[in-house]
Amino acid sequence: MDGARLAFSWLTVLPVRGPRLVDRQAGAWAIAVTPLIGLVLGIATTLLLWGMLAVGLPAMLAGILGVGFLALATRGLHIDGLADTADGLGTFGPPDHAQRIMHAGGSGPFGIATLVIVLIGQGLALGALAGAGMFVAIAVAVAAGRVAVVIACRPGLRAARPEGFGALVAGSQSWATIGSWVAASLFIATVAVPGSPLHGVIVLVLALALALLFVTHCARRLGGINGDVLGAVLELTVLIVAVGLLLGA
């Protein structure tokens, strides 16, 4: 329960009070229940887009507003991590230099360009899914981003720094936990694309595999993972899954 409370207090704007003691065990549990937060946010976003389309808003505008809702519901935490990670990966120099860039505050050209592309892509893709009546796919895309966070904390990955969020969660998830969430997400993905259960499964497998490769690259380039990397892999996975579910649908 401490982990669940910590996850909702960390990762959403819901007025949930976290535990008094935030240690590695609580951090591990918080990451382990992150896909549940993704499911809640996915359902909320789906209902929001359905409601906007029902009152006559264009699907494109509904999708962009849906992305805005997700940013507000998560305090912009993940998009900030996406921008910082892009700046860190886009700089030359050793890992400690990249980490200084990431924690310098503000966003550089790499971060801004990445934000523009990813957020506009998400908005257009989610809007297109809503316009096509693929509302389950919206929830799957949002939740899949949080499954990618669990994968990002796989065994063997260390934190970039000995303090901070990364130190609490890096390498904290077992393969059993990761496998359980991947299996559950694949099961739900079978109904993401009407009439084509294999489509959703293939898209999710490819997206989560890319998430694993991306996090492994970040750990190698930055000397480990941190909270920014988790936010980046989350947002990228949402985009990849949403676009993938549209292809051929």
PDB file of N, CA and C in Angstrom, residues 118-198:
ATOM      1  N   VAL A 118       7.127  14.799 -30.441  1.00  0.00           N
ATOM      2  CA  VAL A 118       6.459  13.728 -29.710  1.00  0.00           C
ATOM      3  C   VAL A 118       5.051  14.130 -29.279  1.00  0.00           C
ATOM      4  N   LEU A 119       4.891  15.338 -28.746  1.00  0.00           N
ATOM      5  CA  LEU A 119       3.576  15.736 -28.246  1.00  0.00           C
ATOM      6  C   LEU A 119       2.587  15.961 -29.391  1.00  0.00           C
ATOM      7  N   ILE A 120       3.036  16.572 -30.473  1.00  0.00           N
ATOM      8  CA  ILE A 120       2.135  16.727 -31.619  1.00  0.00           C
ATOM      9  C   ILE A 120       1.790  15.357 -32.196  1.00  0.00           C
ATOM     10  N   GLY A 121       2.797  14.485 -32.281  1.00  0.00           N
ATOM     11  CA  GLY A 121       2.533  13.131 -32.776  1.00  0.00           C
ATOM     12  C   GLY A 121       1.531  12.396 -31.908  1.00  0.00           C
ATOM     13  N   GLN A 122       1.688  12.497 -30.604  1.00  0.00           N
ATOM     14  CA  GLN A 122       0.729  11.858 -29.708  1.00  0.00           C
ATOM     15  C   GLN A 122      -0.674  12.418 -29.905  1.00  0.00           C
ATOM     16  N   GLY A 123      -0.771  13.740 -29.973  1.00  0.00           N
ATOM     17  CA  GLY A 123      -2.085  14.355 -30.118  1.00  0.00           C
ATOM     18  C   GLY A 123      -2.787  13.934 -31.391  1.00  0.00           C
ATOM     19  N   LEU A 124      -2.059  13.944 -32.507  1.00  0.00           N
ATOM     20  CA  LEU A 124      -2.662  13.554 -33.779  1.00  0.00           C
ATOM     21  C   LEU A 124      -3.039  12.072 -33.786  1.00  0.00           C
ATOM     22  N   ALA A 125      -2.152  11.238 -33.202  1.00  0.00           N
ATOM     23  CA  ALA A 125      -2.425   9.797 -33.196  1.00  0.00           C
ATOM     24  C   ALA A 125      -3.618   9.463 -32.296  1.00  0.00           C
ATOM     25  N   LEU A 126      -3.659  10.033 -31.104  1.00  0.00           N
ATOM     26  CA  LEU A 126      -4.787   9.753 -30.209  1.00  0.00           C
ATOM     27  C   LEU A 126      -6.090  10.290 -30.803  1.00  0.00           C
ATOM     28  N   GLY A 127      -6.020  11.454 -31.434  1.00  0.00           N
ATOM     29  CA  GLY A 127      -7.218  11.986 -32.081  1.00  0.00           C
ATOM     30  C   GLY A 127      -7.695  11.100 -33.216  1.00  0.00           C
ATOM     31  N   ALA A 128      -6.760  10.588 -34.000  1.00  0.00           N
ATOM     32  CA  ALA A 128      -7.131   9.699 -35.102  1.00  0.00           C
ATOM     33  C   ALA A 128      -7.744   8.402 -34.588  1.00  0.00           C
ATOM     34  N   LEU A 129      -7.183   7.878 -33.489  1.00  0.00           N
ATOM     35  CA  LEU A 129      -7.760   6.670 -32.901  1.00  0.00           C
ATOM     36  C   LEU A 129      -9.182   6.922 -32.429  1.00  0.00           C
ATOM     37  N   ALA A 130      -9.400   8.074 -31.792  1.00  0.00           N
ATOM     38  CA  ALA A 130     -10.752   8.405 -31.334  1.00  0.00           C
ATOM     39  C   ALA A 130     -11.690   8.579 -32.515  1.00  0.00           C
ATOM     40  N   GLY A 131     -11.213   9.252 -33.564  1.00  0.00           N
ATOM     41  CA  GLY A 131     -12.046   9.446 -34.743  1.00  0.00           C
ATOM     42  C   GLY A 131     -12.429   8.151 -35.424  1.00  0.00           C
ATOM     43  N   ALA A 132     -11.542   7.141 -35.306  1.00  0.00           N
ATOM     44  CA  ALA A 132     -11.831   5.831 -35.894  1.00  0.00           C
ATOM     45  C   ALA A 132     -12.634   4.942 -34.954  1.00  0.00           C
ATOM     46  N   GLY A 133     -12.981   5.461 -33.794  1.00  0.00           N
ATOM     47  CA  GLY A 133     -13.745   4.665 -32.829  1.00  0.00           C
ATOM     48  C   GLY A 133     -12.916   3.636 -32.086  1.00  0.00           C
ATOM     49  N   MET A 134     -11.578   3.767 -32.125  1.00  0.00           N
ATOM     50  CA  MET A 134     -10.687   2.794 -31.480  1.00  0.00           C
ATOM     51  C   MET A 134     -10.326   3.282 -30.067  1.00  0.00           C
ATOM     52  N   PHE A 135     -11.324   3.336 -29.212  1.00  0.00           N
ATOM     53  CA  PHE A 135     -11.125   3.915 -27.887  1.00  0.00           C
ATOM     54  C   PHE A 135     -10.308   3.002 -26.973  1.00  0.00           C
ATOM     55  N   VAL A 136     -10.427   1.699 -27.159  1.00  0.00           N
ATOM     56  CA  VAL A 136      -9.604   0.787 -26.360  1.00  0.00           C
ATOM     57  C   VAL A 136      -8.134   1.004 -26.671  1.00  0.00           C
ATOM     58  N   ALA A 137      -7.825   1.292 -27.922  1.00  0.00           N
ATOM     59  CA  ALA A 137      -6.440   1.518 -28.330  1.00  0.00           C
ATOM     60  C   ALA A 137      -5.836   2.719 -27.610  1.00  0.00           C
ATOM     61  N   ILE A 138      -6.641   3.726 -27.319  1.00  0.00           N
ATOM     62  CA  ILE A 138      -6.145   4.900 -26.591  1.00  0.00           C
ATOM     63  C   ILE A 138      -5.681   4.496 -25.202  1.00  0.00           C
ATOM     64  N   ALA A 139      -6.517   3.737 -24.505  1.00  0.00           N
ATOM     65  CA  ALA A 139      -6.155   3.282 -23.164  1.00  0.00           C
ATOM     66  C   ALA A 139      -4.929   2.374 -23.207  1.00  0.00           C
ATOM     67  N   VAL A 140      -4.846   1.526 -24.226  1.00  0.00           N
ATOM     68  CA  VAL A 140      -3.689   0.630 -24.360  1.00  0.00           C
ATOM     69  C   VAL A 140      -2.409   1.432 -24.551  1.00  0.00           C
ATOM     70  N   ALA A 141      -2.442   2.465 -25.381  1.00  0.00           N
ATOM     71  CA  ALA A 141      -1.244   3.272 -25.637  1.00  0.00           C
ATOM     72  C   ALA A 141      -0.766   3.976 -24.371  1.00  0.00           C
ATOM     73  N   VAL A 142      -1.697   4.558 -23.627  1.00  0.00           N
ATOM     74  CA  VAL A 142      -1.328   5.276 -22.406  1.00  0.00           C
ATOM     75  C   VAL A 142      -0.775   4.311 -21.361  1.00  0.00           C
ATOM     76  N   ALA A 143      -1.422   3.168 -21.203  1.00  0.00           N
ATOM     77  CA  ALA A 143      -0.960   2.184 -20.213  1.00  0.00           C
ATOM     78  C   ALA A 143       0.367   1.561 -20.623  1.00  0.00           C
ATOM     79  N   ALA A 144       0.574   1.361 -21.924  1.00  0.00           N
ATOM     80  CA  ALA A 144       1.820   0.744 -22.397  1.00  0.00           C
ATOM     81  C   ALA A 144       3.030   1.586 -22.023  1.00  0.00           C
ATOM     82  N   GLY A 145       2.863   2.906 -22.013  1.00  0.00           N
ATOM     83  CA  GLY A 145       3.969   3.765 -21.608  1.00  0.00           C
ATOM     84  C   GLY A 145       4.424   3.471 -20.195  1.00  0.00           C
ATOM     85  N   ARG A 146       3.481   3.118 -19.330  1.00  0.00           N
ATOM     86  CA  ARG A 146       3.832   2.806 -17.938  1.00  0.00           C
ATOM     87  C   ARG A 146       4.406   1.398 -17.801  1.00  0.00           C
ATOM     88  N   VAL A 147       4.022   0.483 -18.676  1.00  0.00           N
ATOM     89  CA  VAL A 147       4.662  -0.832 -18.692  1.00  0.00           C
ATOM     90  C   VAL A 147       6.129  -0.681 -19.090  1.00  0.00           C
ATOM     91  N   ALA A 148       6.397   0.247 -20.004  1.00  0.00           N
ATOM     92  CA  ALA A 148       7.780   0.507 -20.413  1.00  0.00           C
ATOM     93  C   ALA A 148       8.622   1.001 -19.240  1.00  0.00           C
ATOM     94  N   VAL A 149       8.003   1.721 -18.307  1.00  0.00           N
ATOM     95  CA  VAL A 149       8.727   2.190 -17.125  1.00  0.00           C
ATOM     96  C   VAL A 149       9.161   1.004 -16.255  1.00  0.00           C
ATOM     97  N   VAL A 150       8.288   0.017 -16.115  1.00  0.00           N
ATOM     98  CA  VAL A 150       8.649  -1.184 -15.363  1.00  0.00           C
ATOM     99  C   VAL A 150       9.822  -1.891 -16.035  1.00  0.00           C
ATOM    100  N   ILE A 151       9.770  -2.007 -17.355  1.00  0.00           N
ATOM    101  CA  ILE A 151      10.862  -2.627 -18.105  1.00  0.00           C
ATOM    102  C   ILE A 151      12.159  -1.838 -17.919  1.00  0.00           C
ATOM    103  N   ALA A 152      12.046  -0.522 -17.849  1.00  0.00           N
ATOM    104  CA  ALA A 152      13.229   0.324 -17.709  1.00  0.00           C
ATOM    105  C   ALA A 152      13.953   0.109 -16.379  1.00  0.00           C
ATOM    106  N   CYS A 153      13.252  -0.453 -15.409  1.00  0.00           N
ATOM    107  CA  CYS A 153      13.864  -0.724 -14.098  1.00  0.00           C
ATOM    108  C   CYS A 153      14.225  -2.199 -13.962  1.00  0.00           C
ATOM    109  N   ARG A 154      14.566  -2.816 -15.074  1.00  0.00           N
ATOM    110  CA  ARG A 154      14.896  -4.238 -15.092  1.00  0.00           C
ATOM    111  C   ARG A 154      16.153  -4.519 -14.280  1.00  0.00           C
ATOM    112  N   PRO A 155      16.355  -5.790 -13.907  1.00  0.00           N
ATOM    113  CA  PRO A 155      17.583  -6.142 -13.181  1.00  0.00           C
ATOM    114  C   PRO A 155      18.825  -5.844 -14.013  1.00  0.00           C
ATOM    115  N   GLY A 156      19.863  -5.399 -13.350  1.00  0.00           N
ATOM    116  CA  GLY A 156      21.136  -5.172 -14.019  1.00  0.00           C
ATOM    117  C   GLY A 156      21.416  -3.742 -14.402  1.00  0.00           C
ATOM    118  N   LEU A 157      20.370  -2.891 -14.469  1.00  0.00           N
ATOM    119  CA  LEU A 157      20.594  -1.483 -14.788  1.00  0.00           C
ATOM    120  C   LEU A 157      20.835  -0.702 -13.500  1.00  0.00           C
ATOM    121  N   ARG A 158      21.877   0.103 -13.497  1.00  0.00           N
ATOM    122  CA  ARG A 158      22.184   0.870 -12.301  1.00  0.00           C
ATOM    123  C   ARG A 158      21.775   2.321 -12.479  1.00  0.00           C
ATOM    124  N   ALA A 159      21.755   3.044 -11.371  1.00  0.00           N
ATOM    125  CA  ALA A 159      21.388   4.452 -11.402  1.00  0.00           C
ATOM    126  C   ALA A 159      22.556   5.301 -11.890  1.00  0.00           C
ATOM    127  N   ALA A 160      22.226   6.406 -12.526  1.00  0.00           N
ATOM    128  CA  ALA A 160      23.267   7.307 -13.021  1.00  0.00           C
ATOM    129  C   ALA A 160      23.965   8.019 -11.871  1.00  0.00           C
ATOM    130  N   ARG A 161      23.247   8.225 -10.777  1.00  0.00           N
ATOM    131  CA  ARG A 161      23.813   8.902  -9.612  1.00  0.00           C
ATOM    132  C   ARG A 161      23.432   8.128  -8.346  1.00  0.00           C
ATOM    133  N   PRO A 162      24.204   8.269  -7.288  1.00  0.00           N
ATOM    134  CA  PRO A 162      23.888   7.537  -6.053  1.00  0.00           C
ATOM    135  C   PRO A 162      22.727   8.128  -5.279  1.00  0.00           C
ATOM    136  N   GLU A 163      22.207   9.264  -5.724  1.00  0.00           N
ATOM    137  CA  GLU A 163      21.058   9.856  -5.051  1.00  0.00           C
ATOM    138  C   GLU A 163      19.982  10.164  -6.078  1.00  0.00           C
ATOM    139  N   GLY A 164      18.817  10.539  -5.606  1.00  0.00           N
ATOM    140  CA  GLY A 164      17.725  10.889  -6.498  1.00  0.00           C
ATOM    141  C   GLY A 164      16.799   9.722  -6.792  1.00  0.00           C
ATOM    142  N   PHE A 165      15.839   9.987  -7.676  1.00  0.00           N
ATOM    143  CA  PHE A 165      14.808   9.000  -7.991  1.00  0.00           C
ATOM    144  C   PHE A 165      15.393   7.745  -8.604  1.00  0.00           C
ATOM    145  N   GLY A 166      16.365   7.917  -9.486  1.00  0.00           N
ATOM    146  CA  GLY A 166      16.963   6.756 -10.139  1.00  0.00           C
ATOM    147  C   GLY A 166      17.576   5.786  -9.160  1.00  0.00           C
ATOM    148  N   ALA A 167      18.200   6.305  -8.106  1.00  0.00           N
ATOM    149  CA  ALA A 167      18.828   5.437  -7.116  1.00  0.00           C
ATOM    150  C   ALA A 167      17.796   4.604  -6.365  1.00  0.00           C
ATOM    151  N   LEU A 168      16.567   5.092  -6.281  1.00  0.00           N
ATOM    152  CA  LEU A 168      15.510   4.357  -5.579  1.00  0.00           C
ATOM    153  C   LEU A 168      14.926   3.216  -6.420  1.00  0.00           C
ATOM    154  N   VAL A 169      14.968   3.365  -7.750  1.00  0.00           N
ATOM    155  CA  VAL A 169      14.204   2.425  -8.577  1.00  0.00           C
ATOM    156  C   VAL A 169      15.033   1.654  -9.604  1.00  0.00           C
ATOM    157  N   ALA A 170      16.248   2.085  -9.906  1.00  0.00           N
ATOM    158  CA  ALA A 170      17.050   1.399 -10.920  1.00  0.00           C
ATOM    159  C   ALA A 170      17.300  -0.051 -10.527  1.00  0.00           C
ATOM    160  N   GLY A 171      17.015  -0.975 -11.434  1.00  0.00           N
ATOM    161  CA  GLY A 171      17.229  -2.392 -11.174  1.00  0.00           C
ATOM    162  C   GLY A 171      16.310  -2.981 -10.125  1.00  0.00           C
ATOM    163  N   SER A 172      15.204  -2.299  -9.825  1.00  0.00           N
ATOM    164  CA  SER A 172      14.347  -2.739  -8.710  1.00  0.00           C
ATOM    165  C   SER A 172      13.293  -3.764  -9.096  1.00  0.00           C
ATOM    166  N   GLN A 173      13.075  -3.980 -10.397  1.00  0.00           N
ATOM    167  CA  GLN A 173      11.989  -4.863 -10.831  1.00  0.00           C
ATOM    168  C   GLN A 173      12.520  -6.231 -11.240  1.00  0.00           C
ATOM    169  N   SER A 174      11.843  -7.259 -10.803  1.00  0.00           N
ATOM    170  CA  SER A 174      12.227  -8.620 -11.171  1.00  0.00           C
ATOM    171  C   SER A 174      11.699  -8.952 -12.565  1.00  0.00           C
ATOM    172  N   TRP A 175      12.296  -9.959 -13.171  1.00  0.00           N
ATOM    173  CA  TRP A 175      11.800 -10.396 -14.473  1.00  0.00           C
ATOM    174  C   TRP A 175      10.387 -10.952 -14.365  1.00  0.00           C
ATOM    175  N   ALA A 176      10.032 -11.500 -13.207  1.00  0.00           N
ATOM    176  CA  ALA A 176       8.674 -12.013 -13.012  1.00  0.00           C
ATOM    177  C   ALA A 176       7.652 -10.879 -13.064  1.00  0.00           C
ATOM    178  N   THR A 177       7.963  -9.761 -12.398  1.00  0.00           N
ATOM    179  CA  THR A 177       7.063  -8.614 -12.433  1.00  0.00           C
ATOM    180  C   THR A 177       6.953  -8.058 -13.840  1.00  0.00           C
ATOM    181  N   ILE A 178       8.096  -7.922 -14.503  1.00  0.00           N
ATOM    182  CA  ILE A 178       8.088  -7.415 -15.880  1.00  0.00           C
ATOM    183  C   ILE A 178       7.281  -8.331 -16.791  1.00  0.00           C
ATOM    184  N   GLY A 179       7.514  -9.630 -16.675  1.00  0.00           N
ATOM    185  CA  GLY A 179       6.790 -10.581 -17.512  1.00  0.00           C
ATOM    186  C   GLY A 179       5.295 -10.553 -17.265  1.00  0.00           C
ATOM    187  N   SER A 180       4.899 -10.367 -16.017  1.00  0.00           N
ATOM    188  CA  SER A 180       3.474 -10.334 -15.688  1.00  0.00           C
ATOM    189  C   SER A 180       2.779  -9.144 -16.346  1.00  0.00           C
ATOM    190  N   TRP A 181       3.415  -7.979 -16.264  1.00  0.00           N
ATOM    191  CA  TRP A 181       2.808  -6.795 -16.867  1.00  0.00           C
ATOM    192  C   TRP A 181       2.824  -6.864 -18.388  1.00  0.00           C
ATOM    193  N   VAL A 182       3.881  -7.402 -18.967  1.00  0.00           N
ATOM    194  CA  VAL A 182       3.926  -7.544 -20.422  1.00  0.00           C
ATOM    195  C   VAL A 182       2.831  -8.495 -20.889  1.00  0.00           C
ATOM    196  N   ALA A 183       2.664  -9.607 -20.182  1.00  0.00           N
ATOM    197  CA  ALA A 183       1.630 -10.570 -20.558  1.00  0.00           C
ATOM    198  C   ALA A 183       0.236  -9.949 -20.452  1.00  0.00           C
ATOM    199  N   ALA A 184      -0.002  -9.213 -19.378  1.00  0.00           N
ATOM    200  CA  ALA A 184      -1.307  -8.575 -19.203  1.00  0.00           C
ATOM    201  C   ALA A 184      -1.570  -7.546 -20.299  1.00  0.00           C
ATOM    202  N   SER A 185      -0.551  -6.764 -20.642  1.00  0.00           N
ATOM    203  CA  SER A 185      -0.733  -5.746 -21.679  1.00  0.00           C
ATOM    204  C   SER A 185      -0.944  -6.386 -23.052  1.00  0.00           C
ATOM    205  N   LEU A 186      -0.266  -7.488 -23.322  1.00  0.00           N
ATOM    206  CA  LEU A 186      -0.467  -8.177 -24.589  1.00  0.00           C
ATOM    207  C   LEU A 186      -1.881  -8.746 -24.695  1.00  0.00           C
ATOM    208  N   PHE A 187      -2.396  -9.234 -23.583  1.00  0.00           N
ATOM    209  CA  PHE A 187      -3.764  -9.764 -23.574  1.00  0.00           C
ATOM    210  C   PHE A 187      -4.770  -8.659 -23.909  1.00  0.00           C
ATOM    211  N   ILE A 188      -4.604  -7.488 -23.292  1.00  0.00           N
ATOM    212  CA  ILE A 188      -5.518  -6.382 -23.563  1.00  0.00           C
ATOM    213  C   ILE A 188      -5.343  -5.868 -24.989  1.00  0.00           C
ATOM    214  N   ALA A 189      -4.118  -5.933 -25.495  1.00  0.00           N
ATOM    215  CA  ALA A 189      -3.841  -5.432 -26.842  1.00  0.00           C
ATOM    216  C   ALA A 189      -4.565  -6.224 -27.922  1.00  0.00           C
ATOM    217  N   THR A 190      -5.003  -7.431 -27.604  1.00  0.00           N
ATOM    218  CA  THR A 190      -5.704  -8.238 -28.609  1.00  0.00           C
ATOM    219  C   THR A 190      -7.034  -7.608 -29.028  1.00  0.00           C
ATOM    220  N   VAL A 191      -7.577  -6.715 -28.196  1.00  0.00           N
ATOM    221  CA  VAL A 191      -8.854  -6.067 -28.554  1.00  0.00           C
ATOM    222  C   VAL A 191      -8.647  -4.600 -28.919  1.00  0.00           C
ATOM    223  N   ALA A 192      -7.394  -4.181 -29.063  1.00  0.00           N
ATOM    224  CA  ALA A 192      -7.125  -2.771 -29.365  1.00  0.00           C
ATOM    225  C   ALA A 192      -7.532  -2.411 -30.793  1.00  0.00           C
ATOM    226  N   VAL A 193      -7.329  -3.341 -31.728  1.00  0.00           N
ATOM    227  CA  VAL A 193      -7.683  -3.109 -33.132  1.00  0.00           C
ATOM    228  C   VAL A 193      -8.831  -4.046 -33.486  1.00  0.00           C
ATOM    229  N   PRO A 194     -10.029  -3.519 -33.685  1.00  0.00           N
ATOM    230  CA  PRO A 194     -11.191  -4.383 -33.972  1.00  0.00           C
ATOM    231  C   PRO A 194     -10.958  -5.287 -35.179  1.00  0.00           C
ATOM    232  N   GLY A 195     -11.211  -6.568 -34.978  1.00  0.00           N
ATOM    233  CA  GLY A 195     -11.094  -7.526 -36.063  1.00  0.00           C
ATOM    234  C   GLY A 195      -9.684  -7.978 -36.364  1.00  0.00           C
ATOM    235  N   SER A 196      -8.700  -7.491 -35.623  1.00  0.00           N
ATOM    236  CA  SER A 196      -7.311  -7.864 -35.889  1.00  0.00           C
ATOM    237  C   SER A 196      -6.545  -7.981 -34.570  1.00  0.00           C
ATOM    238  N   PRO A 197      -6.783  -9.055 -33.812  1.00  0.00           N
ATOM    239  CA  PRO A 197      -6.127  -9.188 -32.512  1.00  0.00           C
ATOM    240  C   PRO A 197      -4.608  -9.268 -32.588  1.00  0.00           C
ATOM    241  N   LEU A 198      -4.073  -9.835 -33.674  1.00  0.00           N
ATOM    242  CA  LEU A 198      -2.630  -9.966 -33.802  1.00  0.00           C
ATOM    243  C   LEU A 198      -1.952  -8.613 -34.024  1.00  0.00           C
TER     244      LEU A 198
END
